[in-house]
């Protein structure tokens, strides 16, 4: 082993259900990074790994797909939405969407666009919900609705069917709008649906996709995937001015190749989903705990007394979703084990009984 002055500063046995971002890096991803290391390669995406990545994504999303590696999910969303909007443009999205609630205003402040959130009780948009804000296209006093942005799987752990996404795309395109998909957990949706990735993206009519890797075992990096090339403009320039062009892009691309060239993306997502299903099954048997939404990916949302949550969080970290209501979110990841889940359920049962 190569000597190093680095030291471990955490307990490698610590487990939690706060976020799939809390998990480490999948061993196969680490191996890919090691293979990509050594020697010199051109910077800023001119390397051999990024050149090869186009073919990897094309197998999943079709021959016209264009891939642009970026640093993170917020960056992917901001870059994608800028490429689809004018300075006077607006984006219709669910009020629970990450771009609206968890990105510190980046789409609006960095992207220079307007968000038009609509209520979506289960996290999913419908043509009827989009219609609430799809008006005033020629009104110079109102930001012009130009994009519909949906999340798959949603922030509430639900998933769209290919038919639901197709209906949204048809509605948007008929009104001159484009469709962006935040796919931070796209693999989890595919695992749930049993469908190939293109079935509910390219084939359903999505124009631009933010494709997530970090929540599915990567060290860092996401990608903007252009599925309808004529719908965007100046993507490479927007990525650079948005500070999302990695100088050593090969290390993002190598991770995506490891994830997508085989079935690692699907194996990891299936496992995370299965652990969430196991968790939900165990939680349903605990008196006084209510599961709030269908468990369709790797998230479980529940409601329980604050006192029990606060005690339980000291044993297994997790987040409140709506603290005033007592709502919490429990996330599973590629490395969540059955023992983790069963231990958590046992701890929950103990705290609820106190």
Tab-separated table of C-alpha atoms in Angstrom:
chain	number	residue	atom	x	y	z
A	1	UNK	CA	0.000	0.000	0.000
A	2	UNK	CA	1.284	3.469	-0.846
A	3	UNK	CA	2.214	5.309	2.363
A	4	UNK	CA	0.202	8.415	3.218
A	5	UNK	CA	-0.063	10.981	5.973
A	6	UNK	CA	-3.852	10.892	5.740
A	7	UNK	CA	-5.780	9.680	8.780
A	8	UNK	CA	-9.268	8.282	9.189
A	9	UNK	CA	-11.499	10.754	11.009
A	10	UNK	CA	-14.779	8.837	11.122
A	11	UNK	CA	-16.159	5.567	12.383
A	12	UNK	CA	-16.411	3.276	9.328
A	13	UNK	CA	-19.039	1.208	11.106
A	14	UNK	CA	-21.412	4.154	11.660
A	15	UNK	CA	-24.742	3.725	9.843
A	16	UNK	CA	-27.676	5.997	9.200
A	17	UNK	CA	-30.688	6.741	7.028
A	18	UNK	CA	-30.251	10.492	6.499
A	19	UNK	CA	-29.285	10.476	2.823
A	20	UNK	CA	-27.948	8.241	0.093
A	21	UNK	CA	-25.241	10.915	-0.179
A	22	UNK	CA	-23.950	9.769	3.213
A	23	UNK	CA	-22.785	6.472	1.725
A	24	UNK	CA	-19.218	6.030	0.602
A	25	UNK	CA	-18.007	5.136	-2.883
A	26	UNK	CA	-18.840	1.799	-4.469
A	27	UNK	CA	-15.703	-0.390	-4.674
A	28	UNK	CA	-16.155	-0.830	-8.429
A	29	UNK	CA	-16.175	2.953	-8.826
A	30	UNK	CA	-12.988	3.261	-6.768
A	31	UNK	CA	-11.378	0.633	-8.983
A	32	UNK	CA	-12.361	2.613	-12.080
A	33	UNK	CA	-10.796	5.762	-10.646
A	34	UNK	CA	-7.564	3.881	-9.997
A	35	UNK	CA	-7.534	2.632	-13.594
A	36	UNK	CA	-8.033	6.165	-14.901
A	37	UNK	CA	-5.198	7.490	-12.767
A	38	UNK	CA	-1.581	7.752	-13.874
A	39	UNK	CA	-0.045	9.388	-16.892
A	40	UNK	CA	-1.270	12.563	-18.555
A	41	UNK	CA	-4.549	13.076	-20.370
A	42	UNK	CA	-5.944	16.235	-21.985
A	43	UNK	CA	-8.022	18.369	-19.627
A	44	UNK	CA	-11.553	19.803	-19.822
A	45	UNK	CA	-13.174	16.779	-21.432
A	46	UNK	CA	-10.739	16.235	-24.293
A	47	UNK	CA	-9.562	12.971	-22.713
A	48	UNK	CA	-10.046	9.391	-23.911
A	49	UNK	CA	-12.492	8.524	-21.118
A	50	UNK	CA	-14.914	11.326	-21.952
A	51	UNK	CA	-14.668	10.513	-25.661
A	52	UNK	CA	-15.676	6.927	-24.900
A	53	UNK	CA	-18.499	8.054	-22.605
A	54	UNK	CA	-20.639	9.250	-25.505
A	55	UNK	CA	-21.071	5.677	-26.707
A	56	UNK	CA	-21.899	4.468	-23.199
A	57	UNK	CA	-24.723	6.985	-22.816
A	58	UNK	CA	-25.914	6.408	-26.386
A	59	UNK	CA	-26.597	2.759	-25.543
A	60	UNK	CA	-28.962	3.873	-22.782
A	61	UNK	CA	-30.526	6.981	-24.292
A	62	UNK	CA	-30.185	6.700	-28.081
A	63	UNK	CA	-27.651	7.760	-30.717
A	64	UNK	CA	-28.524	11.462	-30.562
A	65	UNK	CA	-27.810	11.757	-26.835
A	66	UNK	CA	-25.058	14.214	-25.935
A	67	UNK	CA	-23.396	13.985	-22.507
A	68	UNK	CA	-21.773	16.803	-20.544
A	69	UNK	CA	-20.126	15.761	-17.249
A	70	UNK	CA	-20.441	18.293	-14.426
A	71	UNK	CA	-19.512	18.512	-10.744
A	72	UNK	CA	-22.846	18.141	-8.944
A	73	UNK	CA	-26.627	17.920	-9.173
A	74	UNK	CA	-27.414	21.577	-8.600
A	75	UNK	CA	-24.908	22.464	-11.272
A	76	UNK	CA	-26.458	19.973	-13.676
A	77	UNK	CA	-29.913	21.448	-13.127
A	78	UNK	CA	-28.739	25.044	-13.491
A	79	UNK	CA	-26.797	24.294	-16.672
A	80	UNK	CA	-29.669	22.316	-18.197
A	81	UNK	CA	-32.325	24.917	-17.417
A	82	UNK	CA	-30.196	27.786	-18.714
A	83	UNK	CA	-29.754	25.951	-22.006
A	84	UNK	CA	-33.545	25.692	-22.364
A	85	UNK	CA	-34.613	29.215	-21.383
A	86	UNK	CA	-34.331	32.799	-22.496
A	87	UNK	CA	-33.545	35.574	-20.018
A	88	UNK	CA	-37.278	36.158	-19.692
A	89	UNK	CA	-38.076	32.457	-19.377
A	90	UNK	CA	-39.782	30.548	-16.578
A	91	UNK	CA	-39.794	26.916	-15.450
A	92	UNK	CA	-42.913	25.163	-14.178
A	93	UNK	CA	-42.132	22.609	-11.491
A	94	UNK	CA	-43.585	20.898	-8.428
A	95	UNK	CA	-43.422	22.906	-5.218
A	96	UNK	CA	-41.451	20.029	-3.635
A	97	UNK	CA	-38.876	19.981	-6.459
A	98	UNK	CA	-35.223	20.143	-5.503
A	99	UNK	CA	-34.680	23.136	-7.800
A	100	UNK	CA	-37.283	25.018	-5.755
A	101	UNK	CA	-36.600	23.882	-2.181
A	102	UNK	CA	-32.977	22.744	-1.875
A	103	UNK	CA	-30.743	24.668	-4.257
A	104	UNK	CA	-30.480	28.003	-2.434
A	105	UNK	CA	-32.132	29.851	-5.317
A	106	UNK	CA	-29.356	28.798	-7.732
A	107	UNK	CA	-31.633	28.283	-10.768
A	108	UNK	CA	-33.001	31.797	-10.314
A	109	UNK	CA	-29.891	33.625	-9.087
A	110	UNK	CA	-27.273	31.854	-11.194
A	111	UNK	CA	-29.477	30.729	-14.057
A	112	UNK	CA	-31.379	34.006	-14.269
A	113	UNK	CA	-34.747	32.330	-14.748
A	114	UNK	CA	-38.082	32.291	-12.927
A	115	UNK	CA	-39.487	29.237	-11.152
A	116	UNK	CA	-43.259	28.714	-11.185
A	117	UNK	CA	-43.975	26.025	-8.540
A	118	UNK	CA	-47.316	24.239	-8.399
A	119	UNK	CA	-48.695	21.990	-5.640
A	120	UNK	CA	-48.148	18.278	-6.229
A	121	UNK	CA	-49.357	16.255	-3.219
A	122	UNK	CA	-47.510	13.092	-4.269
A	123	UNK	CA	-44.552	14.927	-5.801
A	124	UNK	CA	-45.723	14.255	-9.360
A	125	UNK	CA	-46.764	16.816	-11.942
A	126	UNK	CA	-49.725	16.246	-14.255
A	127	UNK	CA	-50.848	18.206	-17.315
A	128	UNK	CA	-53.648	19.632	-15.174
A	129	UNK	CA	-51.201	20.896	-12.556
A	130	UNK	CA	-48.867	22.349	-15.193
A	131	UNK	CA	-51.839	24.141	-16.754
A	132	UNK	CA	-52.113	26.320	-13.636
A	133	UNK	CA	-49.008	28.221	-14.743
A	134	UNK	CA	-48.955	27.510	-18.491
A	135	UNK	CA	-50.372	30.821	-19.670
A	136	UNK	CA	-49.302	34.343	-20.615
A	137	UNK	CA	-46.853	33.223	-23.278
A	138	UNK	CA	-47.095	36.585	-25.057
A	139	UNK	CA	-47.533	38.751	-21.965
A	140	UNK	CA	-44.479	40.979	-21.547
A	141	UNK	CA	-45.445	41.580	-17.916
A	142	UNK	CA	-45.012	37.913	-17.002
A	143	UNK	CA	-42.060	35.546	-17.197
A	144	UNK	CA	-42.712	33.256	-20.155
A	145	UNK	CA	-43.293	29.560	-19.295
A	146	UNK	CA	-40.704	27.771	-21.424
A	147	UNK	CA	-39.835	24.579	-19.534
A	148	UNK	CA	-41.569	21.921	-17.485
A	149	UNK	CA	-39.169	20.348	-14.974
A	150	UNK	CA	-40.054	17.039	-13.326
A	151	UNK	CA	-38.087	14.765	-10.998
A	152	UNK	CA	-37.735	10.988	-11.413
A	153	UNK	CA	-37.944	9.530	-8.837
A	154	UNK	CA	-39.600	12.427	-7.046
A	155	UNK	CA	-38.538	14.150	-3.860
A	156	UNK	CA	-41.307	12.208	-2.089
A	157	UNK	CA	-40.018	8.840	-3.280
A	158	UNK	CA	-42.734	8.276	-5.875
A	159	UNK	CA	-42.134	7.419	-9.543
A	160	UNK	CA	-43.706	8.444	-12.822
A	161	UNK	CA	-44.731	5.754	-15.286
A	162	UNK	CA	-43.543	6.138	-18.883
A	163	UNK	CA	-47.119	6.981	-19.847
A	164	UNK	CA	-47.353	9.757	-17.268
A	165	UNK	CA	-44.128	11.310	-18.503
A	166	UNK	CA	-45.225	10.996	-22.120
A	167	UNK	CA	-48.464	12.826	-21.332
A	168	UNK	CA	-46.533	15.654	-19.685
A	169	UNK	CA	-44.145	15.918	-22.630
A	170	UNK	CA	-46.959	15.958	-25.160
A	171	UNK	CA	-48.748	18.669	-23.190
A	172	UNK	CA	-45.597	20.796	-22.901
A	173	UNK	CA	-44.495	20.384	-26.512
A	174	UNK	CA	-47.961	21.241	-27.822
A	175	UNK	CA	-47.594	24.614	-26.097
A	176	UNK	CA	-44.072	25.283	-27.291
A	177	UNK	CA	-42.389	24.297	-24.021
A	178	UNK	CA	-39.552	21.850	-23.486
A	179	UNK	CA	-39.150	19.241	-20.732
A	180	UNK	CA	-36.294	18.876	-18.279
A	181	UNK	CA	-35.948	15.895	-15.956
A	182	UNK	CA	-34.030	15.994	-12.689
A	183	UNK	CA	-32.759	12.416	-12.576
A	184	UNK	CA	-30.735	12.497	-9.371
A	185	UNK	CA	-32.302	9.091	-8.574
A	186	UNK	CA	-33.135	8.011	-12.111
A	187	UNK	CA	-31.614	4.562	-11.558
A	188	UNK	CA	-33.939	3.947	-8.621
A	189	UNK	CA	-36.917	4.783	-10.819
A	190	UNK	CA	-35.725	2.377	-13.514
A	191	UNK	CA	-35.281	-0.358	-10.922
A	192	UNK	CA	-38.817	0.232	-9.687
A	193	UNK	CA	-40.380	0.326	-13.148
A	194	UNK	CA	-38.400	-2.543	-14.655
A	195	UNK	CA	-37.888	-0.384	-17.732
A	196	UNK	CA	-34.751	0.668	-19.641
A	197	UNK	CA	-33.664	4.243	-19.003
A	198	UNK	CA	-34.731	5.507	-22.411
A	199	UNK	CA	-38.289	4.207	-21.982
A	200	UNK	CA	-39.216	7.075	-19.669
A	201	UNK	CA	-36.735	9.684	-20.946
A	202	UNK	CA	-35.881	9.717	-24.660
A	203	UNK	CA	-38.847	7.643	-25.832
A	204	UNK	CA	-41.281	9.572	-23.637
A	205	UNK	CA	-40.217	12.945	-25.063
A	206	UNK	CA	-37.875	14.393	-22.397
A	207	UNK	CA	-35.549	16.976	-23.939
A	208	UNK	CA	-32.766	17.359	-21.367
A	209	UNK	CA	-31.855	15.181	-18.393
A	210	UNK	CA	-29.798	15.820	-15.277
A	211	UNK	CA	-28.393	12.342	-14.651
A	212	UNK	CA	-27.304	11.494	-11.125
A	213	UNK	CA	-24.329	9.383	-10.104
A	214	UNK	CA	-23.402	10.503	-6.599
A	215	UNK	CA	-26.526	9.074	-4.965
A	216	UNK	CA	-25.847	5.739	-6.651
A	217	UNK	CA	-22.279	5.084	-5.577
A	218	UNK	CA	-20.090	7.639	-7.346
A	219	UNK	CA	-17.503	9.760	-5.536
A	220	UNK	CA	-18.522	12.977	-7.275
A	221	UNK	CA	-20.011	14.095	-10.565
A	222	UNK	CA	-23.292	14.186	-12.434
A	223	UNK	CA	-24.075	14.696	-16.109
A	224	UNK	CA	-26.303	16.822	-18.295
A	225	UNK	CA	-27.660	14.596	-21.057
A	226	UNK	CA	-29.157	16.354	-24.056
A	227	UNK	CA	-31.767	14.077	-25.616
A	228	UNK	CA	-33.151	16.593	-28.125
A	229	UNK	CA	-30.133	18.473	-29.508
A	230	UNK	CA	-32.147	21.126	-31.345
A	231	UNK	CA	-33.881	22.109	-28.083
A	232	UNK	CA	-30.716	23.578	-26.517
A	233	UNK	CA	-28.056	26.041	-27.470
A	234	UNK	CA	-24.511	26.806	-26.370
A	235	UNK	CA	-24.431	23.986	-23.855
A	236	UNK	CA	-20.645	23.807	-23.617
A	237	UNK	CA	-20.404	27.567	-23.079
A	238	UNK	CA	-23.122	27.547	-20.421
A	239	UNK	CA	-21.408	24.687	-18.599
A	240	UNK	CA	-18.140	26.636	-18.483
A	241	UNK	CA	-19.588	30.003	-17.423
A	242	UNK	CA	-21.601	28.188	-14.737
A	243	UNK	CA	-18.327	26.832	-13.286
A	244	UNK	CA	-19.342	23.226	-14.017
A	245	UNK	CA	-16.567	22.127	-16.402
A	246	UNK	CA	-14.167	19.875	-14.450
A	247	UNK	CA	-10.559	20.306	-15.488
A	248	UNK	CA	-9.896	16.604	-14.854
A	249	UNK	CA	-13.091	15.442	-16.498
A	250	UNK	CA	-11.647	11.985	-17.078
A	251	UNK	CA	-12.293	11.128	-13.429
A	252	UNK	CA	-15.999	11.911	-13.743
A	253	UNK	CA	-16.257	10.054	-17.039
A	254	UNK	CA	-14.420	6.991	-15.736
A	255	UNK	CA	-16.930	6.716	-12.909
A	256	UNK	CA	-19.896	6.928	-15.256
A	257	UNK	CA	-18.387	4.249	-17.482
A	258	UNK	CA	-18.036	1.939	-14.483
A	259	UNK	CA	-21.617	2.713	-13.489
A	260	UNK	CA	-23.283	2.416	-16.899
A	261	UNK	CA	-21.178	0.170	-19.136
A	262	UNK	CA	-22.464	-2.875	-17.262
A	263	UNK	CA	-25.250	-3.263	-14.738
A	264	UNK	CA	-23.695	-1.638	-11.662
A	265	UNK	CA	-26.177	1.255	-11.827
A	266	UNK	CA	-29.108	-1.154	-11.779
A	267	UNK	CA	-27.695	-3.566	-9.191
A	268	UNK	CA	-27.042	-0.711	-6.787
A	269	UNK	CA	-30.437	0.902	-7.319
A	270	UNK	CA	-32.303	-2.388	-6.969
A	271	UNK	CA	-30.549	-3.059	-3.702
A	272	UNK	CA	-31.311	0.402	-2.292
A	273	UNK	CA	-34.959	0.054	-3.317
A	274	UNK	CA	-35.177	-3.405	-1.753
A	275	UNK	CA	-33.793	-2.082	1.531
A	276	UNK	CA	-36.375	0.727	1.512
A	277	UNK	CA	-39.141	-1.828	0.922
A	278	UNK	CA	-37.807	-3.924	3.808
A	279	UNK	CA	-37.693	-0.840	6.008
A	280	UNK	CA	-41.262	0.125	5.131
A	281	UNK	CA	-42.474	-3.397	5.879
A	282	UNK	CA	-40.821	-3.331	9.284
A	283	UNK	CA	-42.061	0.155	10.121
A	284	UNK	CA	-45.672	-0.683	9.280
A	285	UNK	CA	-45.656	-3.155	12.149
A	286	UNK	CA	-44.693	-0.473	14.691
A	287	UNK	CA	-47.716	1.049	16.416
A	288	UNK	CA	-47.962	4.830	16.214
A	289	UNK	CA	-45.873	5.243	13.048
A	290	UNK	CA	-47.572	6.315	9.810
A	291	UNK	CA	-46.009	5.898	6.363
A	292	UNK	CA	-46.955	8.975	4.342
A	293	UNK	CA	-46.334	8.120	0.669
A	294	UNK	CA	-46.058	5.013	-1.488
A	295	UNK	CA	-42.560	3.530	-1.171
A	296	UNK	CA	-41.547	3.273	-4.826
A	297	UNK	CA	-37.811	3.923	-4.759
A	298	UNK	CA	-35.229	4.151	-1.970
A	299	UNK	CA	-37.032	6.583	0.358
A	300	UNK	CA	-39.476	6.066	3.217
A	301	UNK	CA	-41.430	9.038	4.576
A	302	UNK	CA	-43.102	8.621	7.931
A	303	UNK	CA	-44.806	10.511	10.751
A	304	UNK	CA	-44.122	9.807	14.416
A	305	UNK	CA	-43.858	11.756	17.687
A	306	UNK	CA	-41.030	14.295	17.919
A	307	UNK	CA	-39.705	12.819	21.124
A	308	UNK	CA	-39.258	9.397	19.559
A	309	UNK	CA	-37.617	10.896	16.462
A	310	UNK	CA	-35.164	12.945	18.478
A	311	UNK	CA	-34.112	9.931	20.542
A	312	UNK	CA	-33.868	7.698	17.491
A	313	UNK	CA	-31.748	10.234	15.579
A	314	UNK	CA	-29.063	9.910	18.241
A	315	UNK	CA	-28.775	6.241	17.336
A	316	UNK	CA	-29.325	6.440	13.558
A	317	UNK	CA	-29.002	9.850	11.855
A	318	UNK	CA	-31.903	10.968	9.655
A	319	UNK	CA	-33.658	14.201	8.739
A	320	UNK	CA	-36.968	15.748	9.578
A	321	UNK	CA	-38.913	16.455	6.391
A	322	UNK	CA	-41.581	18.630	8.009
A	323	UNK	CA	-40.587	19.079	11.621
A	324	UNK	CA	-43.771	20.927	12.575
A	325	UNK	CA	-45.854	17.932	11.498
A	326	UNK	CA	-43.419	15.306	12.790
A	327	UNK	CA	-42.647	14.061	9.272
A	328	UNK	CA	-39.298	12.363	8.689
A	329	UNK	CA	-37.399	10.909	5.735
A	330	UNK	CA	-35.396	7.685	5.804
A	331	UNK	CA	-33.105	6.985	2.839
A	332	UNK	CA	-31.456	3.711	1.820
A	333	UNK	CA	-28.338	3.422	-0.328
A	334	UNK	CA	-26.313	0.870	-2.277
A	335	UNK	CA	-24.508	-0.195	0.893
A	336	UNK	CA	-27.485	-0.376	3.267
A	337	UNK	CA	-27.676	-3.916	4.667
A	338	UNK	CA	-30.536	-6.008	5.970
A	339	UNK	CA	-28.856	-5.826	9.358
A	340	UNK	CA	-28.906	-2.017	9.162
A	341	UNK	CA	-32.614	-2.022	8.416
A	342	UNK	CA	-33.534	-4.582	11.038
A	343	UNK	CA	-31.451	-2.798	13.671
A	344	UNK	CA	-33.152	0.487	12.848
A	345	UNK	CA	-36.635	-1.015	13.043
A	346	UNK	CA	-35.779	-2.586	16.404
A	347	UNK	CA	-34.512	0.774	17.672
A	348	UNK	CA	-37.643	2.498	16.390
A	349	UNK	CA	-39.819	-0.018	18.179
A	350	UNK	CA	-37.895	0.573	21.414
A	351	UNK	CA	-38.193	4.361	21.188
A	352	UNK	CA	-41.902	4.245	20.363
A	353	UNK	CA	-42.489	2.039	23.403
A	354	UNK	CA	-40.814	4.452	25.824
